[in-house]
């Protein structure tokens, strides 16, 4: 990897963005990269919008990714993809889990959840991977493994060897959930939607 | 060995490696995880105190007794703890005393954006500012060293981006954990005016020695590169400068109180154009200007919010970059969780159209739509005392005002307000929302939960007995999910012309391990009454024109069942 890589993981409190980022940083560190990661928590369990920023490369200064500077965005939810899309670089990859989690202002009728988000994203972003992560995770054995399905897709765009990811999963996931999550990772890694872009 | 650590984890690690024996804190974002991590090291005694002032005093006592000590808090916590700090600056310490102040530029989770660097100058104590996790760890050691060498408390000031960002930290083996012998020294530690006047001179003399020290300490370093632009900075801004302008010269200040005048002059003389880049207030800038040095700072940079590498680049090179236009996305604010006990109570307060004097905690979310049942929220404890002021100023309000305060916040600084209400004949009704945990900061124990930070069982404060003991005659307990009873009790107590306390008791939904099955919907009329609860598990299906329950979120608490007038929402299995 010649240059630094900036990855944003965005979602809703409780979706497992933090575990996903821990798998990613473990893999990057074992590949010898410098890594910095920034997240704002405190409100994470209250269903708010959450973002984790991961930067890796030969040398990293700022732990924060500026607008228009992300090489990849992994969005765990459609509206969050929409909210953060302008952080993507030209030519960057946007992975969108098609799950919709309706925010409270929409639930109580004070705001509207935008229509056709994926379509609108595709109009501005050339490389969009759309995935029903919930379905793939359920196929692996538990819908809660959606985060690891998304890590599997992300892995396709990184040049780390497969073993590194397997090691990272082993290090970051409890033993009894490991097999299920390995399956979830593989379903993401082999996801046909990746090939199209 | 190098490990990825947040600044907070690194500070805890530093305390472990550099011989800290005791640590005390009250939780507060972004400082909380320091003590949570420190509690994992069994060699160190660590504790939650009821508030920051108490934690500071425990820390001062421990340092005077001879142990290396760490006290941590968020920036507004230092307001609470300022009183002991200012005098501890006079007494000095026996063993090292480090006070972490975690500031929150951008107000991610705070009620104001105060710049606590001013506290170091105000209290006349040294201050260190790390720029990443490695420095955060090392600066715990340096702060302890300075504290002991100069006989003073030392502030270690972080910001959210230092506290919550992860970077690599080299781990070392812990050193010894020395305990100095105690000896009485009343002239030094009893601050009557006669002793204080003598110590006052010591403080000034110490500051002079610290200035000399600051000139040569390695954390204040000149990085000379291209001489056209020179930037003086500290903390996280250093990273933004290195990212944005890798070729400029930088004077990186790690010890930011007192400042090294000669080093600053020296740096200024070696560069053509001098800038200062600092988040929040022009703290460094004013000091630099006072030295008679021309510098550009707040003319370019805002005194609020967080900076970024892009901002630094744009302001200094005056080249603005084209920005992508964001999509218009509806906000996703934090909300009370499904099954949250606060929801029922705020629903009732809204129905009764009461004036609600609020406080700091999860329940501050009661101000958000659709509940919108809060009139004020200022600081920890202000709900009760503020309500007394309201009713004394506007007698009409006495029949309408209630104060709402959580269990942990009540113990932090609500009890003094309650005494004031009783002592000065207030009529207001105090609602203590006892969810048996300090929830907002991520579930820490407190004197009401029956457990300590280190996991030991502890006596529980009896809120009802405590209220009676300060003279409240009318004390009642309600279940916030029992809407009818809660409403009756609140109505009755508000109407009574004497102080009353209502304890609304139900544990936080996040600490309950087992939940009821999700609520079921039968023959919904689509009246949307239940949406007024603002529960994230309830939504309206526009096609079917009925309410739907998100089974993955619903805890089966049944609050919506109580609100539904048509018996359409039912507990699982109930017909």
XYZ file of C-alpha atoms in Angstrom:
772
model
C 0.000 0.000 0.000
C 1.751 3.103 -1.249
C -0.385 5.734 0.414
C -2.307 6.052 3.616
C -5.764 4.577 3.643
C -8.734 6.261 5.270
C -11.766 4.193 6.217
C -14.971 5.433 7.794
C -17.337 3.015 9.511
C -20.721 4.636 10.035
C -23.910 3.312 11.542
C -26.349 3.476 14.405
C -25.452 2.886 18.064
C -25.656 -0.846 18.764
C -24.889 -2.077 15.215
C -21.392 -3.274 16.033
C -19.278 -0.682 14.200
C -16.725 -0.759 17.005
C -16.112 -4.523 16.776
C -15.777 -4.192 12.995
C -13.148 -1.483 13.441
C -11.296 -3.624 15.980
C -11.028 -6.491 13.490
C -9.795 -4.069 10.837
C -7.174 -2.418 13.058
C -5.926 -5.790 14.320
C -5.392 -6.935 10.746
C -3.684 -3.667 9.755
C -1.352 -3.741 12.761
C -0.302 -7.327 12.087
C 0.576 -6.215 8.555
C 2.981 -3.720 10.090
C 1.044 -0.553 9.363
C 0.816 2.452 11.594
C -2.806 2.824 12.657
C -4.866 5.567 14.241
C -8.512 5.345 15.048
C -10.961 7.903 16.354
C -14.465 7.497 17.601
C -16.880 9.612 19.486
C -18.713 7.628 22.101
C -20.702 8.405 25.186
C -23.960 8.446 23.281
C -23.303 5.188 21.436
C -25.872 3.146 23.310
C -28.635 5.696 22.845
C -29.393 4.918 19.198
C -27.621 7.972 17.807
C -25.540 8.229 14.650
C -22.066 6.750 15.269
C -18.845 7.018 13.301
C -15.486 5.329 13.681
C -12.548 6.642 11.698
C -9.642 4.337 10.883
C -6.442 5.545 9.226
C -3.590 3.227 8.284
C -0.346 3.531 6.374
C 3.398 4.018 6.763
C 2.991 7.018 9.040
C -0.176 8.647 10.370
C -0.489 12.035 12.049
C -4.112 13.128 12.413
C -6.522 10.500 13.764
C -9.367 12.262 11.977
C -10.571 11.940 8.357
C -11.660 15.154 6.666
C -14.550 15.544 4.214
C -13.625 14.217 0.791
C -10.700 12.223 2.199
C -12.130 8.726 2.832
C -10.929 5.933 0.550
C -13.757 3.745 1.771
C -16.943 4.155 3.717
C -18.619 1.140 5.259
C -22.175 2.199 6.038
C -24.109 -0.135 8.312
C -27.374 1.597 7.473
C -28.713 3.421 4.395
C -29.411 6.814 5.924
C -25.963 6.849 7.511
C -24.423 6.177 4.081
C -26.379 9.170 2.842
C -25.251 11.335 5.768
C -21.540 10.573 5.358
C -21.198 10.083 1.570
C -19.538 13.477 1.052
C -16.591 12.253 3.104
C -15.678 9.932 0.223
C -12.776 10.714 -2.125
C -13.397 10.776 -5.860
C -13.134 7.129 -6.908
C -13.616 5.909 -3.330
C -15.698 2.856 -2.468
C -18.987 3.063 -0.614
C -20.250 -0.201 0.910
C -23.887 0.140 1.927
C -25.802 -2.315 4.050
C -29.398 -1.958 2.797
C -30.849 -2.138 6.312
C -33.004 0.850 7.264
C -33.206 2.038 10.845
C -35.686 4.863 11.067
C -34.568 7.702 13.374
C -36.959 9.013 16.000
C -37.738 12.351 14.282
C -39.041 10.272 11.345
C -40.924 7.811 13.601
C -42.863 10.646 15.189
C -43.529 12.399 11.892
C -41.187 15.402 12.249
C -38.926 14.357 9.359
C -39.020 12.089 6.337
C -36.689 9.160 5.614
C -35.376 9.915 2.092
C -36.571 7.695 -0.787
C -34.286 5.819 -3.181
C -31.150 6.468 -1.173
C -29.059 3.870 -3.018
C -30.140 5.251 -6.385
C -29.238 8.793 -5.333
C -25.892 7.626 -3.966
C -25.095 5.910 -7.261
C -25.725 9.183 -9.087
C -22.859 10.792 -7.186
C -20.606 7.879 -6.253
C -19.192 5.655 -8.988
C -18.274 2.701 -6.786
C -21.185 1.606 -4.614
C -21.472 -1.919 -3.215
C -25.028 -2.581 -2.098
C -25.538 -5.557 0.197
C -28.297 -7.054 2.291
C -25.926 -7.787 5.146
C -28.723 -8.842 7.482
C -29.742 -11.630 5.092
C -26.165 -12.862 4.671
C -25.582 -12.761 8.415
C -28.785 -14.708 9.002
C -27.542 -17.208 6.441
C -24.342 -17.514 8.477
C -26.417 -18.191 11.566
C -27.172 -14.895 13.299
C -28.344 -11.489 12.038
C -26.081 -9.839 14.599
C -23.051 -10.878 12.535
C -23.931 -8.244 9.898
C -20.899 -6.232 10.980
C -18.571 -9.115 10.138
C -20.252 -9.640 6.739
C -19.412 -5.992 6.030
C -15.812 -6.504 7.181
C -15.662 -9.404 4.708
C -16.681 -7.103 1.869
C -14.232 -4.440 3.036
C -11.462 -7.062 3.027
C -11.934 -7.525 -0.710
C -10.683 -3.983 -1.246
C -7.617 -4.354 0.964
C -4.439 -6.173 -0.015
C -4.064 -8.171 3.213
C -3.684 -11.954 2.880
C -6.683 -14.091 3.896
C -4.807 -15.563 6.911
C -4.424 -12.098 8.392
C -8.184 -11.632 8.451
C -8.700 -15.078 9.915
C -6.208 -14.250 12.674
C -7.943 -10.947 13.327
C -11.326 -12.653 13.644
C -9.832 -15.174 16.045
C -8.282 -12.442 18.152
C -11.338 -10.225 18.357
C -14.303 -12.630 18.505
C -15.173 -14.921 21.426
C -14.447 -18.584 20.785
C -18.068 -19.787 20.772
C -19.100 -17.243 18.124
C -16.008 -17.657 15.965
C -17.242 -20.265 13.466
C -20.436 -18.348 12.808
C -18.496 -15.130 12.263
C -15.943 -16.800 10.002
C -18.869 -17.925 7.880
C -20.296 -14.387 7.915
C -16.899 -13.010 6.865
C -16.646 -15.475 3.958
C -20.169 -14.662 2.773
C -19.109 -11.018 2.671
C -15.741 -11.725 1.089
C -17.298 -13.822 -1.687
C -20.262 -11.504 -2.165
C -20.973 -11.337 -5.913
C -21.934 -7.645 -5.750
C -18.276 -6.742 -5.222
C -17.208 -8.066 -8.591
C -19.509 -5.697 -10.440
C -17.620 -2.536 -9.500
C 5.598 -4.340 22.585
C 3.279 -1.805 20.955
C -0.465 -1.769 21.420
C -3.266 0.372 20.047
C -4.729 2.385 22.910
C -7.054 5.306 23.424
C -5.599 8.273 25.250
C -7.672 7.247 28.260
C -6.320 3.678 28.244
C -2.811 5.089 27.868
C -3.244 7.367 30.879
C -4.396 4.366 32.928
C -1.393 2.416 31.667
C 0.853 5.342 32.599
C -0.544 5.362 36.121
C 0.247 1.643 36.312
C 3.785 1.965 34.973
C 4.738 5.093 36.922
C 3.820 3.996 40.413
C 0.367 5.431 41.084
C -1.126 3.826 44.194
C -4.492 5.572 44.372
C -6.946 6.994 41.852
C -10.305 8.714 42.315
C -12.855 10.201 39.937
C -16.455 10.935 39.150
C -17.425 9.661 35.665
C -17.706 12.247 32.897
C -17.253 12.011 29.128
C -14.564 12.059 27.767
C -12.625 11.071 30.922
C -14.587 8.066 32.249
C -12.576 5.205 30.743
C -9.380 6.202 32.550
C -10.605 4.848 35.867
C -12.554 2.018 34.259
C -9.235 0.826 32.815
C -7.259 1.575 35.944
C -9.614 -0.647 37.946
C -8.234 -3.577 35.928
C -4.853 -3.202 37.660
C -5.345 -4.790 41.084
C -2.160 -3.191 42.518
C -3.805 0.228 42.357
C -6.637 1.281 44.637
C -9.193 3.108 42.498
C -12.601 4.481 43.383
C -15.582 6.422 42.132
C -16.349 9.348 44.380
C -19.795 10.981 44.566
C -18.475 14.089 42.796
C -15.281 15.648 41.457
C -14.658 17.823 44.513
C -14.721 14.760 46.728
C -12.474 12.865 44.294
C -10.012 15.774 44.294
C -9.965 15.907 48.092
C -9.454 12.134 48.322
C -6.568 12.592 45.889
C -5.030 15.483 47.814
C -5.288 13.482 51.042
C -3.615 10.486 49.419
C -0.777 12.603 48.013
C -0.239 14.279 51.390
C -0.253 10.831 52.987
C 2.589 9.815 50.670
C 1.103 7.931 47.679
C 1.417 8.781 43.988
C -2.122 9.725 43.014
C -4.289 10.275 39.939
C -7.586 12.190 39.912
C -9.614 12.397 36.687
C -12.636 14.380 35.516
C -14.262 16.017 32.533
C -13.685 19.728 32.180
C -16.848 20.892 33.935
C -15.911 18.555 36.774
C -12.932 20.795 37.476
C -15.370 23.632 38.204
C -16.769 21.465 40.994
C -13.262 20.496 42.166
C -11.701 23.941 41.778
C -11.978 24.818 45.447
C -9.603 22.141 46.765
C -7.325 22.506 43.721
C -6.605 26.183 44.304
C -5.521 25.611 47.878
C -3.654 22.367 47.159
C -1.555 24.550 44.884
C -0.447 26.315 48.086
C 0.035 23.268 50.296
C 1.798 21.220 47.682
C 2.028 17.464 47.940
C 4.215 14.823 49.513
C 3.953 12.346 46.649
C 2.970 13.111 43.067
C -0.572 14.320 42.367
C -1.819 14.399 38.784
C -5.216 15.809 37.854
C -6.592 14.882 34.445
C -8.934 17.453 32.931
C -10.584 16.067 29.780
C -11.924 18.976 27.735
C -14.544 18.627 25.024
C -14.040 20.999 22.063
C -17.043 20.615 19.788
C -19.240 19.788 22.811
C -19.770 16.162 21.780
C -21.198 15.408 25.204
C -20.986 18.516 27.346
C -23.087 21.507 28.282
C -20.380 24.079 27.531
C -17.015 24.333 25.808
C -14.786 25.836 28.497
C -11.017 25.773 27.948
C -9.513 24.379 31.140
C -5.996 25.467 30.277
C -6.989 28.661 32.059
C -7.319 26.695 35.295
C -3.602 25.943 35.298
C -2.756 29.633 35.066
C -5.528 30.549 37.519
C -4.474 27.992 40.138
C -0.768 28.546 39.367
C -0.035 24.886 38.767
C 1.934 23.249 35.928
C 0.043 21.719 32.996
C 0.956 19.137 30.375
C -0.858 18.510 27.075
C -0.290 15.261 25.131
C -0.742 14.974 21.351
C -1.313 11.211 21.142
C -1.657 8.111 23.318
C 2.091 7.466 23.666
C 2.578 10.990 24.984
C -0.488 10.634 27.203
C 1.147 7.634 28.872
C 4.576 9.220 29.187
C 3.171 12.486 30.468
C 1.629 10.713 33.454
C 5.210 9.858 34.429
C 6.493 13.339 33.681
C 3.611 14.944 35.571
C 4.367 12.820 38.640
C 8.032 13.754 38.394
C 7.253 17.481 38.123
C 4.706 17.188 40.920
C 7.286 15.735 43.293
C 10.229 17.846 42.165
C 8.310 21.130 42.454
C 5.942 20.051 45.233
C 2.739 20.916 43.379
C -0.347 19.299 41.860
C -0.016 18.991 38.062
C -2.835 19.165 35.500
C -2.728 16.742 32.575
C -5.115 18.277 30.066
C -6.569 16.192 27.254
C -9.364 16.786 24.764
C -11.949 14.387 23.335
C -9.782 13.600 20.283
C -6.869 12.616 22.530
C -9.027 10.776 25.064
C -11.009 8.771 22.496
C -8.530 8.323 19.638
C -6.369 5.234 19.444
C -2.710 5.230 18.502
C 0.239 2.966 19.224
C 1.703 2.824 22.709
C 4.917 1.135 23.749
C 4.263 -0.842 26.924
C 6.890 -0.992 29.672
C 7.132 -2.951 32.871
C 5.711 -1.125 35.875
C 8.179 0.507 38.249
C 7.886 0.518 42.007
C 4.880 1.878 43.811
C 6.591 3.792 46.613
C 4.785 5.029 49.726
C 6.555 7.880 51.477
C 6.367 7.984 55.275
C 3.838 10.441 56.686
C 4.947 13.297 58.918
C 2.830 16.099 60.324
C 3.655 19.541 58.888
C 0.955 21.988 59.916
C 2.647 25.058 58.416
C 2.501 23.390 55.053
C -0.816 21.586 55.171
C -3.056 23.665 57.469
C -4.065 26.638 55.373
C -4.929 29.258 57.953
C -4.106 32.769 56.696
C -0.756 32.948 58.524
C 0.428 29.726 56.910
C -1.233 30.559 53.605
C 0.643 33.869 53.312
C 3.932 32.039 53.651
C 2.921 29.406 51.123
C 1.751 32.153 48.747
C 5.391 33.196 48.378
C 6.425 29.607 47.815
C 3.905 29.403 44.943
C 5.464 32.437 43.209
C 9.000 31.233 43.730
C 7.983 27.788 42.431
C 6.465 29.285 39.284
C 9.742 31.054 38.555
C 11.644 27.791 38.856
C 9.064 26.114 36.657
C 9.592 28.732 33.943
C 13.290 27.852 33.897
C 12.385 24.177 33.796
C 9.962 24.771 30.888
C 12.773 26.294 28.827
C 14.662 23.020 28.775
C 12.128 20.218 29.212
C 12.102 17.809 26.276
C 8.323 17.950 25.752
C 8.762 21.559 24.636
C 10.564 21.113 21.359
C 11.430 23.089 18.268
C 11.064 21.240 14.996
C 12.824 23.441 12.463
C 12.041 22.754 8.809
C 11.123 25.356 6.223
C 11.656 28.743 7.977
C 9.028 30.650 6.037
C 6.214 29.537 8.348
C 6.533 28.732 12.036
C 3.630 27.460 14.122
C 3.385 27.297 17.893
C 0.951 24.636 19.055
C 0.037 21.979 21.610
C -2.223 18.933 21.987
C -4.180 17.479 19.066
C -3.569 20.559 16.862
C 0.029 19.368 16.475
C -1.235 16.305 14.558
C -3.394 18.425 12.276
C -0.427 20.677 11.462
C 1.885 17.737 10.706
C -0.792 16.209 8.485
C -1.636 19.406 6.632
C 1.714 21.186 6.415
C 4.528 18.657 6.887
C 7.234 21.130 5.850
C 6.566 24.002 8.229
C 8.556 24.622 11.402
C 6.747 23.859 14.638
C 7.271 24.745 18.263
C 5.451 21.902 19.975
C 4.642 22.726 23.565
C 3.966 19.798 25.882
C 4.305 21.826 29.088
C 1.862 24.652 28.495
C 1.918 26.211 31.938
C 4.110 27.989 32.697
C 5.348 28.777 29.193
C 9.028 29.101 28.220
C 9.485 32.757 27.096
C 13.041 32.318 25.852
C 12.214 29.255 23.769
C 9.237 31.071 22.232
C 11.385 34.139 21.434
C 14.058 31.920 19.986
C 11.580 30.093 17.743
C 9.888 33.342 16.679
C 13.251 34.801 15.650
C 14.011 31.844 13.393
C 10.860 31.909 11.287
C 9.517 34.551 8.955
C 5.825 34.343 9.716
C 4.596 33.136 13.112
C 1.252 31.470 13.769
C -0.341 29.908 16.803
C -2.781 27.050 16.226
C -4.870 26.122 19.268
C -8.433 24.913 19.677
C -10.800 27.015 21.819
C -9.451 30.120 23.570
C -6.377 32.183 22.580
C -4.544 30.861 25.642
C -1.077 30.513 24.078
C -1.679 33.486 21.810
C -2.249 35.979 24.641
C 0.877 34.805 26.427
C 2.942 35.085 23.258
C 1.615 38.568 22.557
C 2.376 39.544 26.147
C 6.016 38.765 25.344
C 5.815 41.441 22.663
C 5.902 38.926 19.831
C 3.648 39.428 16.812
C 1.659 36.294 16.023
C -1.383 35.340 13.953
C -3.944 33.137 15.656
C -7.584 33.832 16.333
C -7.881 36.283 13.431
C -7.795 33.132 11.327
C -9.006 30.336 13.588
C -12.345 30.127 15.408
C -12.385 30.126 19.238
C -14.948 27.288 19.190
C -15.349 23.781 17.836
C -12.763 21.205 16.804
C -10.054 21.853 14.229
C -8.948 19.502 11.454
C -5.999 19.097 9.123
C -8.088 20.676 6.376
C -8.941 23.731 8.465
C -5.280 24.273 9.308
C -4.288 23.999 5.669
C -7.011 26.322 4.444
C -6.366 29.019 7.018
C -2.588 29.058 6.759
C -2.193 28.633 2.997
C -5.345 30.668 2.280
C -6.288 28.080 -0.325
C -9.809 26.811 0.033
C -10.556 23.378 -1.333
C -13.739 22.519 -3.180
C -16.132 20.703 -0.904
C -18.582 17.988 -1.807
C -22.130 18.976 -0.967
C -23.662 16.664 1.639
C -27.053 15.063 1.063
C -29.825 16.378 3.255
C -30.254 13.621 5.789
C -32.674 13.843 8.723
C -30.823 13.971 12.037
C -30.464 10.875 14.174
C -30.191 12.223 17.722
C -29.557 9.957 20.691
C -32.852 8.876 22.236
C -34.119 7.236 25.388
C -33.711 3.504 24.824
C -36.664 1.154 24.344
C -37.784 0.138 27.827
C -36.178 3.246 29.417
C -37.858 3.995 32.757
C -37.504 7.757 32.180
C -39.916 7.701 29.242
C -43.019 7.007 31.325
C -42.162 9.698 33.793
C -41.576 12.397 31.173
C -44.796 11.396 29.423
C -46.615 12.047 32.693
C -44.826 15.365 33.281
C -45.817 16.495 29.800
C -49.447 15.497 30.341
C -49.545 17.497 33.570
C -48.016 20.540 31.795
C -45.546 21.074 34.637
C -42.538 23.374 34.636
C -39.610 20.967 34.758
C -36.289 22.032 36.222
C -33.945 19.485 34.664
C -30.509 18.092 35.331
C -27.597 16.224 33.712
C -28.036 12.592 32.681
C -29.843 10.353 30.195
C -33.102 11.941 31.306
C -31.968 15.280 29.827
C -33.148 13.603 26.599
C -36.638 14.358 27.972
C -36.212 17.769 26.351
C -36.312 16.188 22.876
C -39.464 15.713 20.789
C -41.984 14.251 21.288
C -41.719 14.442 25.096
C -40.312 17.999 25.287
C -40.873 18.075 29.017
C -37.980 20.138 30.329
C -37.589 23.867 30.977
C -34.007 24.200 32.210
C -30.763 22.219 32.416
C -27.630 24.012 33.608
C -25.234 21.778 35.518
C -25.043 18.840 37.899
C -27.501 19.432 40.740
C -29.048 22.660 39.442
C -32.500 21.115 39.039
C -33.405 21.290 42.725
C -31.797 24.593 43.667
C -32.926 26.162 40.381
C -36.517 25.151 41.090
C -36.307 26.815 44.502
C -35.148 30.033 42.846
C -37.994 29.814 40.358
C -40.694 29.438 42.986
C -39.206 32.154 45.226
C -39.096 34.586 42.309
C -42.469 33.609 40.787
C -44.814 32.377 43.530
C -47.241 31.090 40.856
C -44.616 28.573 39.838
C -44.655 26.937 43.281
C -47.775 25.039 42.219
C -46.262 23.966 38.932
C -42.538 23.409 39.232
C -40.874 20.055 39.723
C -37.209 19.218 39.621
C -36.018 16.052 37.945
C -32.663 14.529 38.881
C -31.068 11.099 38.511
C -29.777 8.994 41.397
C -26.103 9.580 40.662
C -26.601 13.306 40.018
C -28.613 13.642 43.234
C -25.711 12.149 45.182
C -23.234 14.303 43.226
C -24.786 17.639 44.182
C -28.554 17.391 44.520
C -28.651 16.717 48.248
C -27.392 20.214 49.152
C -30.142 21.761 47.005
C -32.723 19.603 48.747
C -31.531 20.859 52.139
C -31.911 24.391 50.804
C -35.512 23.691 49.756
C -36.348 22.364 53.234
C -34.408 25.017 55.140
C -35.847 27.941 53.195
C -39.418 26.713 53.057
C -39.710 25.806 49.385
C -42.762 23.904 48.164
C -41.286 22.310 45.110
C -41.495 18.650 44.315
C -38.261 16.781 43.709
C -38.340 13.696 41.501
C -35.347 11.428 41.995
C -35.118 9.173 38.953
C -33.475 6.163 40.539
C -32.393 3.791 37.763
C -29.750 2.282 40.059
C -26.729 3.257 37.946
C -24.783 6.193 36.487
C -26.214 5.484 33.040
C -25.262 8.299 30.662
C -21.511 7.790 30.956
C -21.836 4.033 30.369
C -23.051 2.443 33.611
C -20.751 3.215 36.491
C -21.509 2.349 40.065
C -22.211 5.034 42.659
C -23.016 5.143 46.399
C -26.606 4.145 45.564
C -25.831 0.963 43.639
C -24.290 -1.240 46.324
C -21.010 -1.863 44.490
C -17.649 -0.092 44.185
C -15.490 0.559 41.119
C -13.275 -2.371 42.094
C -16.329 -4.645 42.280
C -16.641 -4.887 46.059
C -20.070 -4.853 47.712
C -20.876 -1.544 49.433
C -23.733 -0.163 51.531
C -26.505 1.454 49.447
C -27.731 4.967 50.086
C -31.395 4.850 51.091
C -32.810 7.807 49.155
C -36.095 7.895 51.089
C -34.343 7.838 54.473
C -31.882 10.476 53.274
C -34.702 12.798 52.168
C -36.492 12.347 55.500
C -33.271 12.960 57.392
C -32.845 16.407 55.843
C -36.423 17.233 56.845
C -38.644 16.251 53.924
C -41.891 14.973 55.495
C -43.517 13.779 52.275
C -41.537 11.034 50.580
C -43.129 8.598 48.154
C -41.949 5.930 45.760
C -43.506 5.278 42.339
C -42.920 2.928 39.430
C -42.580 5.134 36.321
C -44.248 2.423 34.209
C -47.367 2.684 36.367
C -48.575 5.832 34.629
C -51.816 6.228 36.543
C -50.297 5.955 40.002
C -47.303 8.150 39.087
C -49.643 10.805 37.766
C -51.784 10.774 40.918
C -48.791 11.028 43.219
C -47.125 13.813 41.215
C -50.398 15.791 41.095
C -50.910 15.443 44.818
C -47.344 16.376 45.742
C -47.191 19.365 43.432
C -50.399 20.678 45.010
C -49.011 20.317 48.534
C -47.540 23.437 50.073
C -44.459 21.797 51.495
C -41.377 20.141 50.083
C -41.813 16.633 48.779
C -39.648 13.966 47.235
C -40.897 11.337 44.816
C -38.515 8.501 44.067
C -39.273 7.117 40.628
C -37.677 3.720 40.840
C -36.913 1.274 38.040
C -33.501 0.064 36.832
C -32.010 1.257 33.543
C -33.280 -0.930 30.660
C -29.673 -1.612 29.645
C -28.704 -3.245 32.942
C -31.633 -5.661 32.914
C -30.475 -8.898 31.360
C -33.844 -10.491 30.566
C -36.649 -8.693 28.833
C -40.301 -9.545 28.246
C -41.329 -10.693 24.763
C -42.233 -7.845 22.342
C -45.604 -6.139 22.556
C -48.227 -7.346 20.035
C -50.546 -5.252 17.873
C -54.214 -6.285 17.426
C -56.819 -4.245 15.474
C -54.923 -0.940 15.694
C -57.094 2.094 14.856
C -54.078 4.150 13.798
C -54.698 6.964 16.316
C -50.917 7.330 16.851
C -51.376 8.106 20.547
C -48.528 5.715 21.423
C -46.105 7.599 19.155
C -46.232 10.426 21.695
C -44.031 8.266 23.889
C -41.153 8.577 21.434
C -40.244 4.903 21.687
C -37.789 3.795 18.952
C -39.520 0.406 18.765
C -42.845 1.906 17.623
C -43.530 3.209 14.132
C -46.504 3.827 11.872
C -46.940 1.617 8.845
C -48.238 4.005 6.178
C -49.547 1.205 3.956
C -51.487 -0.671 6.615
C -52.303 2.498 8.562
C -51.442 0.728 11.805
C -48.692 0.848 14.396
C -45.927 -1.711 14.058
C -43.591 -2.946 16.781
C -39.926 -3.614 16.020
C -39.517 -6.960 17.745
C -35.723 -6.649 17.846
C -35.899 -3.393 19.821
C -39.027 -3.833 21.976
C -38.272 -4.887 25.562
C -41.926 -5.631 26.294
C -41.970 -2.929 28.988
C -45.639 -2.345 28.262
C -45.620 1.435 28.601
C -47.338 1.743 25.215
C -49.899 -0.848 26.329
C -50.868 1.541 29.130
C -51.152 4.488 26.743
C -53.286 2.705 24.105
C -56.986 3.522 24.596
C -58.210 0.818 22.221
C -56.466 -2.194 23.732
C -54.697 -2.641 20.394
C -51.263 -2.911 21.961
C -51.034 -5.927 24.214
C -48.416 -7.686 26.245
C -47.435 -10.895 24.475
C -49.950 -13.687 25.077
C -52.596 -11.390 26.596
C -55.977 -11.206 24.849
